[in-house]
CSV table of C-alpha atoms in Angstrom, one decimal:
chain,number,residue,atom,x,y,z
A,17,UNK,CA,-8.6,-1.9,24.3
A,18,UNK,CA,-5.4,-1.4,25.8
A,19,UNK,CA,-3.4,0.2,28.9
A,20,UNK,CA,-0.5,2.8,28.5
A,21,UNK,CA,2.4,1.5,29.5
A,22,UNK,CA,6.0,2.9,29.8
A,23,UNK,CA,9.0,0.4,29.0
A,24,UNK,CA,9.6,0.0,32.3
A,25,UNK,CA,6.4,-0.8,33.6
A,26,UNK,CA,6.2,-3.7,30.9
A,27,UNK,CA,9.8,-5.2,31.6
A,28,UNK,CA,7.9,-6.1,34.9
A,29,UNK,CA,4.8,-8.0,33.5
A,30,UNK,CA,4.6,-12.1,33.0
A,31,UNK,CA,4.0,-11.9,29.1
A,32,UNK,CA,0.4,-13.0,28.3
A,33,UNK,CA,1.9,-15.6,25.1
A,34,UNK,CA,3.1,-17.7,27.2
A,35,UNK,CA,5.0,-21.1,25.3
A,36,UNK,CA,2.2,-24.0,25.6
A,37,UNK,CA,-0.2,-21.4,23.2
A,38,UNK,CA,1.3,-22.0,20.0
A,39,UNK,CA,-0.4,-22.7,17.0
A,40,UNK,CA,1.6,-24.7,14.1
A,41,UNK,CA,4.2,-24.1,16.8
A,42,UNK,CA,3.7,-20.5,16.5
A,43,UNK,CA,1.9,-18.3,18.9
A,44,UNK,CA,-1.7,-18.6,18.8
A,45,UNK,CA,-1.6,-14.5,18.3
A,46,UNK,CA,-0.6,-15.1,14.7
A,47,UNK,CA,-3.6,-17.4,13.6
A,48,UNK,CA,-5.6,-14.5,14.9
A,49,UNK,CA,-3.6,-11.4,13.5
A,50,UNK,CA,-3.7,-13.5,10.2
A,51,UNK,CA,-7.5,-13.2,10.1
A,52,UNK,CA,-7.8,-9.5,10.9
A,53,UNK,CA,-5.0,-9.0,8.2
A,54,UNK,CA,-6.8,-11.5,5.6
A,55,UNK,CA,-10.1,-9.5,6.5
A,56,UNK,CA,-8.4,-6.4,6.4
A,57,UNK,CA,-7.6,-6.7,2.8
A,58,UNK,CA,-10.2,-8.1,2.2
A,59,UNK,CA,-12.0,-5.3,2.2
A,60,UNK,CA,-9.8,-2.9,0.8
A,61,UNK,CA,-9.1,-5.0,-2.6
A,62,UNK,CA,-12.9,-5.7,-3.0
A,63,UNK,CA,-13.9,-1.6,-2.4
A,64,UNK,CA,-10.1,-1.2,-4.7
A,65,UNK,CA,-12.2,-3.7,-7.4
A,66,UNK,CA,-15.2,-1.9,-7.5
A,67,UNK,CA,-14.0,2.2,-6.9
A,68,UNK,CA,-13.0,3.4,-10.4
A,69,UNK,CA,-15.7,0.9,-12.2
A,70,UNK,CA,-18.6,3.1,-9.5
A,71,UNK,CA,-17.6,6.3,-10.3
A,72,UNK,CA,-17.3,6.3,-14.1
A,73,UNK,CA,-20.4,4.2,-14.5
A,74,UNK,CA,-23.8,6.5,-15.7
A,75,UNK,CA,-26.4,7.4,-13.1
A,76,UNK,CA,-29.1,5.1,-14.2
A,77,UNK,CA,-26.5,2.2,-13.4
A,78,UNK,CA,-26.3,3.8,-9.7
A,79,UNK,CA,-22.5,5.5,-10.8
A,80,UNK,CA,-21.6,8.4,-10.6
A,81,UNK,CA,-21.0,9.5,-13.8
A,82,UNK,CA,-17.8,11.2,-13.9
A,83,UNK,CA,-14.8,10.9,-17.0
A,84,UNK,CA,-12.0,8.2,-16.6
A,85,UNK,CA,-9.4,10.7,-15.9
A,86,UNK,CA,-11.2,12.5,-12.7
A,87,UNK,CA,-11.9,8.2,-11.6
A,88,UNK,CA,-8.2,7.5,-12.3
A,89,UNK,CA,-7.1,11.2,-10.3
A,90,UNK,CA,-9.4,10.0,-7.7
A,91,UNK,CA,-8.2,6.3,-7.6
A,92,UNK,CA,-4.8,7.6,-6.9
A,93,UNK,CA,-5.2,10.2,-4.8
A,94,UNK,CA,-6.7,7.8,-2.9
A,95,UNK,CA,-3.6,4.9,-2.8
A,96,UNK,CA,-1.7,7.5,-2.5
A,97,UNK,CA,-3.3,9.0,1.0
A,98,UNK,CA,-3.7,5.7,2.3
A,99,UNK,CA,0.3,5.3,2.9
A,100,UNK,CA,1.0,8.6,3.4
A,101,UNK,CA,-1.2,8.4,6.2
A,102,UNK,CA,1.0,5.5,7.0
A,103,UNK,CA,3.8,7.4,8.7
A,104,UNK,CA,1.3,9.6,11.2
A,105,UNK,CA,-0.6,5.8,11.9
A,106,UNK,CA,3.0,4.6,13.4
A,107,UNK,CA,3.7,8.2,15.2
A,108,UNK,CA,0.5,7.5,16.8
A,109,UNK,CA,1.4,4.1,18.5
A,110,UNK,CA,4.5,4.8,19.1
A,111,UNK,CA,3.7,8.2,21.3
A,112,UNK,CA,0.0,8.3,22.2
A,113,UNK,CA,-2.2,4.7,22.0
A,114,UNK,CA,0.8,1.4,21.3
A,115,UNK,CA,0.1,-0.5,18.7
A,116,UNK,CA,-2.9,-2.6,19.8
A,117,UNK,CA,-5.4,0.0,20.4
A,118,UNK,CA,-3.7,1.9,17.5
A,119,UNK,CA,-4.8,-1.1,14.6
A,120,UNK,CA,-8.2,-2.0,17.2
A,121,UNK,CA,-9.6,1.8,16.4
A,122,UNK,CA,-8.0,1.7,12.9
A,123,UNK,CA,-10.1,-1.2,11.5
A,124,UNK,CA,-13.1,0.5,13.7
A,125,UNK,CA,-12.5,3.9,11.1
A,126,UNK,CA,-12.2,1.4,8.3
A,127,UNK,CA,-15.4,-0.8,8.7
A,128,UNK,CA,-17.2,2.7,8.8
A,129,UNK,CA,-15.9,3.7,6.1
A,130,UNK,CA,-16.8,0.8,4.3
A,131,UNK,CA,-19.8,0.9,5.2
A,132,UNK,CA,-20.6,5.2,4.3
A,133,UNK,CA,-19.4,4.1,1.3
A,134,UNK,CA,-22.0,1.6,1.2
A,135,UNK,CA,-25.3,4.5,1.7
A,136,UNK,CA,-26.4,6.0,-1.7
A,137,UNK,CA,-25.3,9.5,-0.9
A,138,UNK,CA,-22.5,11.6,-2.6
A,139,UNK,CA,-21.2,13.2,0.4
A,140,UNK,CA,-20.8,9.8,2.3
A,141,UNK,CA,-19.4,8.1,-0.7
A,142,UNK,CA,-16.4,10.5,-0.3
A,143,UNK,CA,-16.3,10.7,3.4
A,144,UNK,CA,-16.1,6.8,3.6
A,145,UNK,CA,-13.5,7.3,1.5
A,146,UNK,CA,-11.7,10.0,3.2
A,147,UNK,CA,-12.3,7.2,6.9
A,148,UNK,CA,-10.9,4.0,5.0
A,149,UNK,CA,-7.8,5.8,3.9
A,150,UNK,CA,-7.2,7.7,7.7
A,151,UNK,CA,-8.3,3.7,9.4
A,152,UNK,CA,-5.5,2.3,6.9
A,153,UNK,CA,-2.7,4.6,7.7
A,154,UNK,CA,-3.2,3.7,11.7
A,155,UNK,CA,-3.8,-0.1,10.8
A,156,UNK,CA,-1.0,-0.6,8.2
A,157,UNK,CA,1.6,0.5,10.0
A,158,UNK,CA,0.9,-1.1,13.1
A,159,UNK,CA,-0.1,-5.0,12.6
A,160,UNK,CA,2.9,-6.1,11.1
A,161,UNK,CA,5.0,-4.7,14.4
A,162,UNK,CA,2.3,-6.7,16.4
A,163,UNK,CA,3.3,-9.7,14.6
A,164,UNK,CA,6.9,-9.1,15.6
A,165,UNK,CA,6.1,-8.1,19.1
A,166,UNK,CA,4.8,-12.4,19.2
A,167,UNK,CA,8.3,-13.4,19.2
A,168,UNK,CA,10.2,-12.6,22.0
A,169,UNK,CA,13.9,-12.6,20.8
A,170,UNK,CA,14.6,-11.4,17.4
A,171,UNK,CA,16.5,-14.0,16.5
A,172,UNK,CA,13.6,-16.7,17.4
A,173,UNK,CA,14.0,-19.0,14.3
A,174,UNK,CA,9.9,-19.6,14.2
A,175,UNK,CA,10.1,-15.2,13.4
A,176,UNK,CA,10.6,-15.1,9.3
A,177,UNK,CA,7.8,-18.4,9.3
A,178,UNK,CA,5.2,-16.7,11.0
A,179,UNK,CA,5.5,-13.1,9.2
A,180,UNK,CA,5.3,-15.6,5.8
A,181,UNK,CA,2.6,-16.8,6.8
A,182,UNK,CA,1.2,-13.6,7.6
A,183,UNK,CA,1.7,-12.5,4.6
A,184,UNK,CA,-0.4,-15.1,3.1
A,185,UNK,CA,-2.9,-14.0,4.2
A,186,UNK,CA,-2.5,-10.7,2.2
A,187,UNK,CA,-2.5,-12.5,-1.0
A,188,UNK,CA,-5.4,-14.8,0.3
A,189,UNK,CA,-7.4,-11.6,1.3
A,190,UNK,CA,-6.7,-10.3,-2.0
A,191,UNK,CA,-7.6,-12.5,-3.8
A,192,UNK,CA,-10.8,-13.8,-2.7
A,193,UNK,CA,-12.0,-9.8,-2.7
A,194,UNK,CA,-12.3,-9.3,-6.2
A,195,UNK,CA,-14.4,-12.9,-6.9
A,196,UNK,CA,-17.0,-12.1,-3.9
A,197,UNK,CA,-17.3,-8.3,-3.4
A,198,UNK,CA,-16.4,-7.8,-7.3
A,199,UNK,CA,-19.3,-10.2,-8.2
A,200,UNK,CA,-22.1,-8.4,-6.5
A,201,UNK,CA,-21.1,-4.9,-6.4
A,202,UNK,CA,-21.5,-5.3,-10.5
A,203,UNK,CA,-24.3,-7.7,-11.0
A,204,UNK,CA,-26.4,-6.8,-8.2
A,205,UNK,CA,-25.5,-3.5,-6.6
A,206,UNK,CA,-22.0,-1.3,-5.6
A,207,UNK,CA,-23.8,-0.5,-2.2
A,208,UNK,CA,-23.8,-4.3,-1.6
A,209,UNK,CA,-20.8,-4.8,-2.8
A,210,UNK,CA,-19.4,-1.9,-0.3
A,211,UNK,CA,-21.3,-3.1,2.3
A,212,UNK,CA,-19.4,-6.6,2.0
A,213,UNK,CA,-16.2,-5.0,2.4
A,214,UNK,CA,-17.7,-3.3,5.8
A,215,UNK,CA,-19.4,-7.0,6.7
A,216,UNK,CA,-15.0,-8.0,5.9
A,217,UNK,CA,-13.3,-5.7,8.1
A,218,UNK,CA,-16.0,-6.6,11.1
A,219,UNK,CA,-15.1,-9.9,10.7
A,220,UNK,CA,-11.5,-9.0,11.5
A,221,UNK,CA,-12.3,-7.0,14.0
A,222,UNK,CA,-13.9,-10.0,15.7
A,223,UNK,CA,-10.9,-12.2,15.4
A,224,UNK,CA,-9.0,-9.3,16.1
A,225,UNK,CA,-10.6,-9.5,19.6
A,226,UNK,CA,-11.2,-13.0,19.8
A,227,UNK,CA,-7.5,-12.8,20.2
A,228,UNK,CA,-6.4,-10.2,22.9
A,229,UNK,CA,-5.7,-12.3,25.4
A,230,UNK,CA,-2.7,-14.2,23.1
A,231,UNK,CA,-1.0,-10.9,22.2
A,232,UNK,CA,1.8,-10.0,23.3
A,233,UNK,CA,1.4,-7.3,26.3
A,234,UNK,CA,4.8,-5.5,24.1
A,235,UNK,CA,2.0,-4.4,21.6
A,236,UNK,CA,0.2,-2.2,24.9
A,237,UNK,CA,3.5,0.1,25.3
A,238,UNK,CA,3.6,3.3,24.3
A,239,UNK,CA,7.1,3.4,23.6
A,240,UNK,CA,8.0,7.1,24.1
A,241,UNK,CA,4.7,8.9,25.3
A,242,UNK,CA,3.8,12.1,25.3
A,243,UNK,CA,4.2,15.4,27.5
A,244,UNK,CA,1.6,17.1,28.9
A,245,UNK,CA,2.9,20.3,27.0
A,246,UNK,CA,3.1,17.9,23.3
A,247,UNK,CA,-0.4,17.0,23.8
A,248,UNK,CA,-1.6,20.5,23.6
A,249,UNK,CA,0.8,21.0,21.0
A,250,UNK,CA,-0.4,18.1,18.8
A,251,UNK,CA,-3.9,18.9,19.3
A,252,UNK,CA,-3.8,22.6,19.1
A,253,UNK,CA,-1.3,22.7,16.0
A,254,UNK,CA,-4.1,20.7,13.7
A,255,UNK,CA,-6.9,22.7,14.1
A,256,UNK,CA,-5.3,25.7,13.7
A,257,UNK,CA,-4.8,24.0,10.3
A,258,UNK,CA,-7.8,23.0,9.4
A,259,UNK,CA,-10.0,26.1,10.8
A,260,UNK,CA,-7.6,28.2,8.2
A,261,UNK,CA,-8.5,25.3,5.6
A,262,UNK,CA,-12.2,26.0,6.9
A,263,UNK,CA,-12.5,29.5,5.6
A,264,UNK,CA,-10.2,29.3,3.1
A,265,UNK,CA,-12.9,26.7,1.2
A,266,UNK,CA,-15.7,27.9,3.1
A,267,UNK,CA,-14.8,31.4,1.2
A,268,UNK,CA,-14.4,29.4,-2.3
A,269,UNK,CA,-17.6,27.7,-1.8
A,270,UNK,CA,-19.7,30.8,-1.3
A,271,UNK,CA,-17.7,32.6,-4.5
A,272,UNK,CA,-20.0,29.7,-6.0
A,273,UNK,CA,-16.2,28.5,-7.9
A,274,UNK,CA,-15.6,25.4,-5.3
A,275,UNK,CA,-15.5,21.9,-7.7
A,276,UNK,CA,-14.0,18.3,-6.2
A,277,UNK,CA,-10.6,19.9,-8.4
A,278,UNK,CA,-10.0,22.3,-5.6
A,279,UNK,CA,-10.0,19.9,-2.7
A,280,UNK,CA,-7.5,17.3,-5.0
A,281,UNK,CA,-5.3,19.6,-5.9
A,282,UNK,CA,-3.8,20.9,-3.2
A,283,UNK,CA,-3.9,17.4,-1.5
A,284,UNK,CA,-2.3,15.9,-5.0
A,285,UNK,CA,1.1,18.3,-4.7
A,286,UNK,CA,1.6,17.4,-0.9
A,287,UNK,CA,1.6,13.9,-1.7
A,288,UNK,CA,4.5,14.6,-3.7
A,289,UNK,CA,6.4,17.8,-2.2
A,290,UNK,CA,6.0,15.7,1.6
A,291,UNK,CA,7.5,12.6,1.1
A,292,UNK,CA,10.1,14.1,-1.0
A,293,UNK,CA,10.9,16.9,1.4
A,294,UNK,CA,10.9,14.4,4.3
A,295,UNK,CA,13.6,12.3,2.4
A,296,UNK,CA,15.9,15.4,1.4
A,297,UNK,CA,15.8,16.4,4.7
A,298,UNK,CA,17.3,13.0,6.1
A,299,UNK,CA,19.6,13.2,3.7
A,300,UNK,CA,20.8,15.7,4.5
A,301,UNK,CA,20.6,15.4,8.3
A,302,UNK,CA,24.8,16.9,9.4
A,303,UNK,CA,24.5,15.0,12.3
A,304,UNK,CA,24.7,11.8,9.9
A,305,UNK,CA,28.7,9.9,9.2
A,306,UNK,CA,30.2,10.5,6.3
A,307,UNK,CA,28.8,6.9,5.1
A,308,UNK,CA,25.1,7.3,6.6
A,309,UNK,CA,25.2,9.9,3.9
A,310,UNK,CA,26.6,8.0,1.0
A,311,UNK,CA,23.9,5.9,1.9
A,312,UNK,CA,21.5,7.6,1.5
A,313,UNK,CA,21.9,9.4,-1.5
A,314,UNK,CA,22.2,5.7,-2.9
A,315,UNK,CA,19.0,5.6,-1.5
A,316,UNK,CA,17.0,8.4,-3.3
A,317,UNK,CA,18.5,7.1,-6.8
A,318,UNK,CA,15.7,3.1,-5.0
A,319,UNK,CA,13.4,5.9,-3.8
A,320,UNK,CA,12.4,7.2,-7.4
A,321,UNK,CA,12.9,3.7,-9.0
A,322,UNK,CA,10.2,2.8,-6.7
A,323,UNK,CA,7.9,5.5,-7.2
A,324,UNK,CA,7.8,5.5,-10.9
A,325,UNK,CA,7.2,1.8,-10.5
A,326,UNK,CA,4.3,1.8,-8.2
A,327,UNK,CA,2.5,4.8,-10.3
A,328,UNK,CA,2.3,2.5,-13.2
A,329,UNK,CA,1.8,-0.9,-11.0
A,330,UNK,CA,-0.6,0.6,-9.0
A,331,UNK,CA,-2.7,1.7,-12.3
A,332,UNK,CA,-4.5,-2.4,-11.8
A,333,UNK,CA,-7.2,-0.7,-10.4
A,334,UNK,CA,-7.8,2.3,-12.4
A,335,UNK,CA,-7.2,2.4,-16.2
A,336,UNK,CA,-6.1,-1.3,-16.9
A,337,UNK,CA,-9.9,-2.2,-14.4
A,338,UNK,CA,-11.3,0.3,-16.9
A,339,UNK,CA,-9.5,-1.8,-20.2
A,340,UNK,CA,-11.1,-5.1,-18.5
A,341,UNK,CA,-14.4,-3.0,-18.4
A,342,UNK,CA,-15.0,-1.1,-21.6
A,343,UNK,CA,-12.1,-3.0,-23.9
A,344,UNK,CA,-11.6,-7.2,-22.9
A,345,UNK,CA,-14.0,-9.5,-24.3
A,346,UNK,CA,-14.6,-10.8,-20.4
A,347,UNK,CA,-15.3,-15.1,-21.1
A,348,UNK,CA,-14.3,-18.0,-20.4
A,349,UNK,CA,-15.2,-21.3,-21.9
A,350,UNK,CA,-17.7,-19.8,-22.9
A,351,UNK,CA,-18.9,-18.1,-19.3
A,352,UNK,CA,-19.3,-14.4,-18.8
A,353,UNK,CA,-17.6,-12.9,-15.6
A,354,UNK,CA,-17.1,-9.2,-14.1
A,355,UNK,CA,-14.6,-6.9,-15.3
A,356,UNK,CA,-13.1,-6.8,-11.2
A,357,UNK,CA,-12.1,-10.7,-11.4
A,358,UNK,CA,-8.6,-9.6,-13.6
A,359,UNK,CA,-8.1,-7.9,-9.9
A,360,UNK,CA,-7.8,-12.2,-8.6
A,361,UNK,CA,-4.4,-12.3,-10.9
A,362,UNK,CA,-2.0,-10.5,-9.0
A,363,UNK,CA,-2.6,-11.7,-5.7
A,364,UNK,CA,-2.9,-15.7,-7.5
A,365,UNK,CA,0.7,-14.8,-9.1
A,366,UNK,CA,2.1,-14.0,-5.8
A,367,UNK,CA,1.4,-17.1,-3.7
A,368,UNK,CA,2.5,-19.1,-6.7
A,369,UNK,CA,5.8,-17.2,-7.4
A,370,UNK,CA,6.7,-15.8,-4.3
A,371,UNK,CA,8.3,-19.5,-3.0
A,372,UNK,CA,10.1,-19.6,-6.2
A,373,UNK,CA,11.6,-16.6,-6.0
A,374,UNK,CA,12.5,-17.1,-2.6
A,375,UNK,CA,14.2,-20.1,-3.4
A,376,UNK,CA,14.9,-19.0,-6.2
A,377,UNK,CA,18.0,-16.2,-4.6
A,378,UNK,CA,19.3,-18.4,-2.3
A,379,UNK,CA,20.4,-21.1,-4.9
A,380,UNK,CA,21.8,-17.9,-7.0
A,381,UNK,CA,23.5,-16.7,-3.8
A,382,UNK,CA,25.2,-20.1,-3.0
A,383,UNK,CA,26.0,-19.9,-6.3
A,384,UNK,CA,27.8,-16.5,-6.1
A,385,UNK,CA,25.6,-15.6,-9.2
A,386,UNK,CA,23.3,-13.6,-7.3
A,387,UNK,CA,22.5,-10.1,-8.9
A,388,UNK,CA,22.8,-7.2,-6.9
A,389,UNK,CA,19.9,-4.8,-5.5
A,390,UNK,CA,21.1,-2.2,-7.9
A,391,UNK,CA,20.1,-4.9,-11.1
A,392,UNK,CA,17.1,-6.6,-9.1
A,393,UNK,CA,15.7,-2.6,-9.3
A,394,UNK,CA,16.6,-2.1,-13.2
A,395,UNK,CA,14.6,-5.6,-13.9
A,396,UNK,CA,12.0,-4.2,-12.2
A,397,UNK,CA,11.3,-1.7,-14.0
A,398,UNK,CA,12.5,-2.6,-17.5
A,399,UNK,CA,9.0,-5.2,-16.6
A,400,UNK,CA,6.2,-2.6,-15.6
A,401,UNK,CA,8.3,-1.0,-18.6
A,402,UNK,CA,7.7,-3.9,-20.6
A,403,UNK,CA,3.5,-4.6,-18.9
A,404,UNK,CA,2.9,-1.8,-20.2
A,405,UNK,CA,4.0,-1.8,-23.7
A,406,UNK,CA,2.3,-5.1,-24.2
A,407,UNK,CA,-0.7,-2.5,-22.9
A,408,UNK,CA,-0.2,-0.2,-25.7
A,409,UNK,CA,-0.1,-3.4,-28.3
A,410,UNK,CA,-3.4,-4.8,-26.8
A,411,UNK,CA,-5.0,-1.0,-26.6
A,412,UNK,CA,-4.0,-0.3,-30.3
A,413,UNK,CA,-6.1,-3.5,-31.2
A,414,UNK,CA,-9.3,-2.6,-29.5
A,415,UNK,CA,-10.1,0.4,-31.5
A,416,UNK,CA,-13.5,0.9,-33.6
A,417,UNK,CA,-15.6,-1.6,-30.8
A,418,UNK,CA,-13.3,-4.3,-30.8
A,419,UNK,CA,-12.5,-6.0,-28.0
A,420,UNK,CA,-9.5,-8.3,-27.3
A,421,UNK,CA,-9.0,-11.6,-25.6
A,422,UNK,CA,-8.9,-11.4,-21.9
A,423,UNK,CA,-5.8,-13.3,-22.2
A,424,UNK,CA,-3.2,-9.7,-22.5
A,425,UNK,CA,-4.0,-8.7,-19.1
A,426,UNK,CA,-3.8,-11.6,-18.1
A,427,UNK,CA,-0.4,-11.5,-19.8
A,428,UNK,CA,0.4,-8.1,-18.2
A,429,UNK,CA,-0.6,-9.0,-14.8
A,430,UNK,CA,1.8,-11.5,-14.6
A,431,UNK,CA,5.0,-9.5,-16.0
A,432,UNK,CA,4.0,-6.8,-13.7
A,433,UNK,CA,4.2,-8.8,-10.7
A,434,UNK,CA,7.4,-10.8,-11.6
A,435,UNK,CA,8.6,-7.1,-11.8
A,436,UNK,CA,7.0,-6.6,-8.2
A,437,UNK,CA,9.0,-9.9,-6.4
A,438,UNK,CA,12.6,-8.9,-7.8
A,439,UNK,CA,11.8,-5.1,-6.9
A,440,UNK,CA,9.7,-4.8,-3.8
A,441,UNK,CA,10.8,-7.4,-1.0
A,442,UNK,CA,14.3,-6.7,-2.3
A,443,UNK,CA,13.2,-3.0,-1.2
A,444,UNK,CA,11.6,-3.8,1.5
A,445,UNK,CA,15.0,-5.1,3.0
A,446,UNK,CA,17.4,-2.8,1.4
A,447,UNK,CA,15.7,0.2,3.2
A,448,UNK,CA,16.5,-1.6,6.6
A,449,UNK,CA,19.9,-1.8,5.9
A,450,UNK,CA,20.3,1.5,4.2
A,451,UNK,CA,18.9,2.8,7.4
A,452,UNK,CA,21.1,5.1,9.7
A,453,UNK,CA,20.8,4.1,13.2
A,454,UNK,CA,18.8,7.9,14.3
A,455,UNK,CA,16.5,6.4,11.3
A,456,UNK,CA,16.2,2.8,11.7
A,457,UNK,CA,12.3,3.6,12.9
A,458,UNK,CA,11.1,5.5,10.2
A,459,UNK,CA,12.9,4.0,7.0
A,460,UNK,CA,10.1,1.9,6.7
A,461,UNK,CA,7.5,4.6,6.9
A,462,UNK,CA,10.0,7.1,4.1
A,463,UNK,CA,10.0,3.6,1.9
A,464,UNK,CA,6.1,3.2,1.4
A,465,UNK,CA,5.8,7.0,1.0
A,466,UNK,CA,7.4,6.2,-3.0
A,467,UNK,CA,4.0,4.3,-3.6
A,468,UNK,CA,2.5,7.9,-2.7
A,469,UNK,CA,4.3,10.1,-4.5
A,470,UNK,CA,4.5,7.4,-7.7
A,471,UNK,CA,0.4,7.3,-7.2
A,472,UNK,CA,0.1,10.6,-6.3
A,473,UNK,CA,1.9,11.6,-9.7
A,474,UNK,CA,-0.7,9.8,-11.3
A,475,UNK,CA,-3.5,11.1,-10.2
A,476,UNK,CA,-2.1,15.1,-11.0
A,477,UNK,CA,-1.3,14.1,-14.7
A,478,UNK,CA,-5.4,12.8,-14.6
A,479,UNK,CA,-6.2,16.4,-13.0
A,480,UNK,CA,-4.1,17.9,-15.8
A,481,UNK,CA,-6.3,16.3,-18.0
A,482,UNK,CA,-4.3,13.4,-20.0
A,483,UNK,CA,-6.1,11.4,-21.5
A,484,UNK,CA,-5.5,7.4,-21.0
A,485,UNK,CA,-7.9,6.8,-24.1
A,486,UNK,CA,-4.9,7.7,-26.1
A,487,UNK,CA,-2.2,5.3,-27.1
A,488,UNK,CA,0.5,7.6,-25.6
A,489,UNK,CA,-0.6,7.2,-22.4
A,490,UNK,CA,0.4,3.5,-21.7
A,491,UNK,CA,3.2,4.5,-24.7
A,492,UNK,CA,5.4,6.9,-22.3
A,493,UNK,CA,5.1,5.4,-19.1
A,494,UNK,CA,6.2,2.1,-20.4
A,495,UNK,CA,9.4,4.0,-22.5
A,496,UNK,CA,10.2,5.9,-19.2
A,497,UNK,CA,10.3,2.8,-16.7
A,498,UNK,CA,12.6,1.4,-18.9
A,499,UNK,CA,14.9,4.1,-19.6
A,500,UNK,CA,15.0,4.3,-15.7
A,501,UNK,CA,15.6,0.4,-15.5
A,502,UNK,CA,18.4,1.1,-18.0
A,503,UNK,CA,20.2,3.6,-16.4
A,504,UNK,CA,20.1,2.5,-12.3
A,505,UNK,CA,21.7,-0.9,-14.8
A,506,UNK,CA,24.2,1.4,-16.0
A,507,UNK,CA,25.1,2.9,-13.3
A,508,UNK,CA,24.8,0.3,-10.7
A,509,UNK,CA,28.3,0.5,-10.2
A,510,UNK,CA,28.1,3.9,-9.2
A,511,UNK,CA,25.6,3.1,-7.1
A,512,UNK,CA,26.8,0.5,-5.3
A,513,UNK,CA,29.8,2.8,-4.0
A,514,UNK,CA,27.2,4.6,-2.9
A,515,UNK,CA,25.5,1.6,-1.0
A,516,UNK,CA,29.1,0.8,1.0
A,517,UNK,CA,29.8,-2.4,1.0
A,518,UNK,CA,25.8,-2.9,1.9
A,519,UNK,CA,24.3,-5.6,-0.8
């Protein structure tokens, strides 16, 4: 789909995204990227709403009959791998395929993964999960880059508005998915639900292909192509490690000791160690000046806070989803609804509250009352901690078969969304500001690695048998988040000093 161009070749070629081809004042390619992202997120969040529920469902109901701990571990590790693989996804676009081709390949792999999940076979299910994680890493890292490519001038006043429209597609897809895929998956057939997710991704690829002529040719450029020697090394090293892993797991399998944990535990540890090592290596880079090294020290605080936040927040699809299934009364005005519908709360809140927060920060800034970044992170952690304090109370009520009101989860998701809006967009902006020039392109990937670390810690706890049914599960994590928020607030002046004037 995409040719390999050098920067020099691109500069001498006319752009296909001419000013006469616009959509609501924006480049026409934006509507195709919006639709691609919306349908990709539809497939992602639809499948995610069903994942844990399918894993724990009895075999008589077509599920895999796993216990809650193993199901939560698989879900958390899957999430962690999606964000970990965004780094190599960006690398493939920069060094081998270009953004457009990488997005097309990623979307195709995602679609194949969802259709594999639709096959009622255990092996097919896990292969499908791997495909979705790999494809998401390829697509997620590059489709936003393609939106940026539509605007030739970085100072184009339409640029921020274009990204706002694009990100609305994420939440629109995430909102619709549980209401449709979730309903079909839980009420009709799990595998039909997974197939609907595959159809969603296929629709996204269709819109992507239809809009190909409206994309910027910068999306075809491979910024730093691999040399022949590098290509050989890139192929040889992974194949070597793959062969080593195949031999090791073959021996374990032949000995009769292989279990799912043999595959999951090394991946979980890798998802914790690799991002931590990567961030530490950047922080200790001796080529950085004193100001950049101090800012990287400040960034460690924010990275740790984000990891703690996302580790709790991402349990919306696992522990909270199971609580919705087992311990929540799911009726609204006398009408029943499936547990997966609760997954639509967060994107609905985001669409309603994000503009309010954007306006609020600007209004406070004009009055010189906008809180600093450390304070915003502290508020985010305190709120995510309070959400689990609410869950601890709800869990305490839901004993001896008692089912709590759905308003408990509605309240929890509202608190978490407000916390997300004080931390996530702020963290994205902060990452670009604190990034040393040498690592300006890599730092955004590092920010997403905080999700990998947080989800991997949850997966690790589950693999060691920590029960999500005990009140201590919500209490301990809520208390940890509250303490983390208080610590960042208490030491905010120290962190500000390390930031070297960056707000």
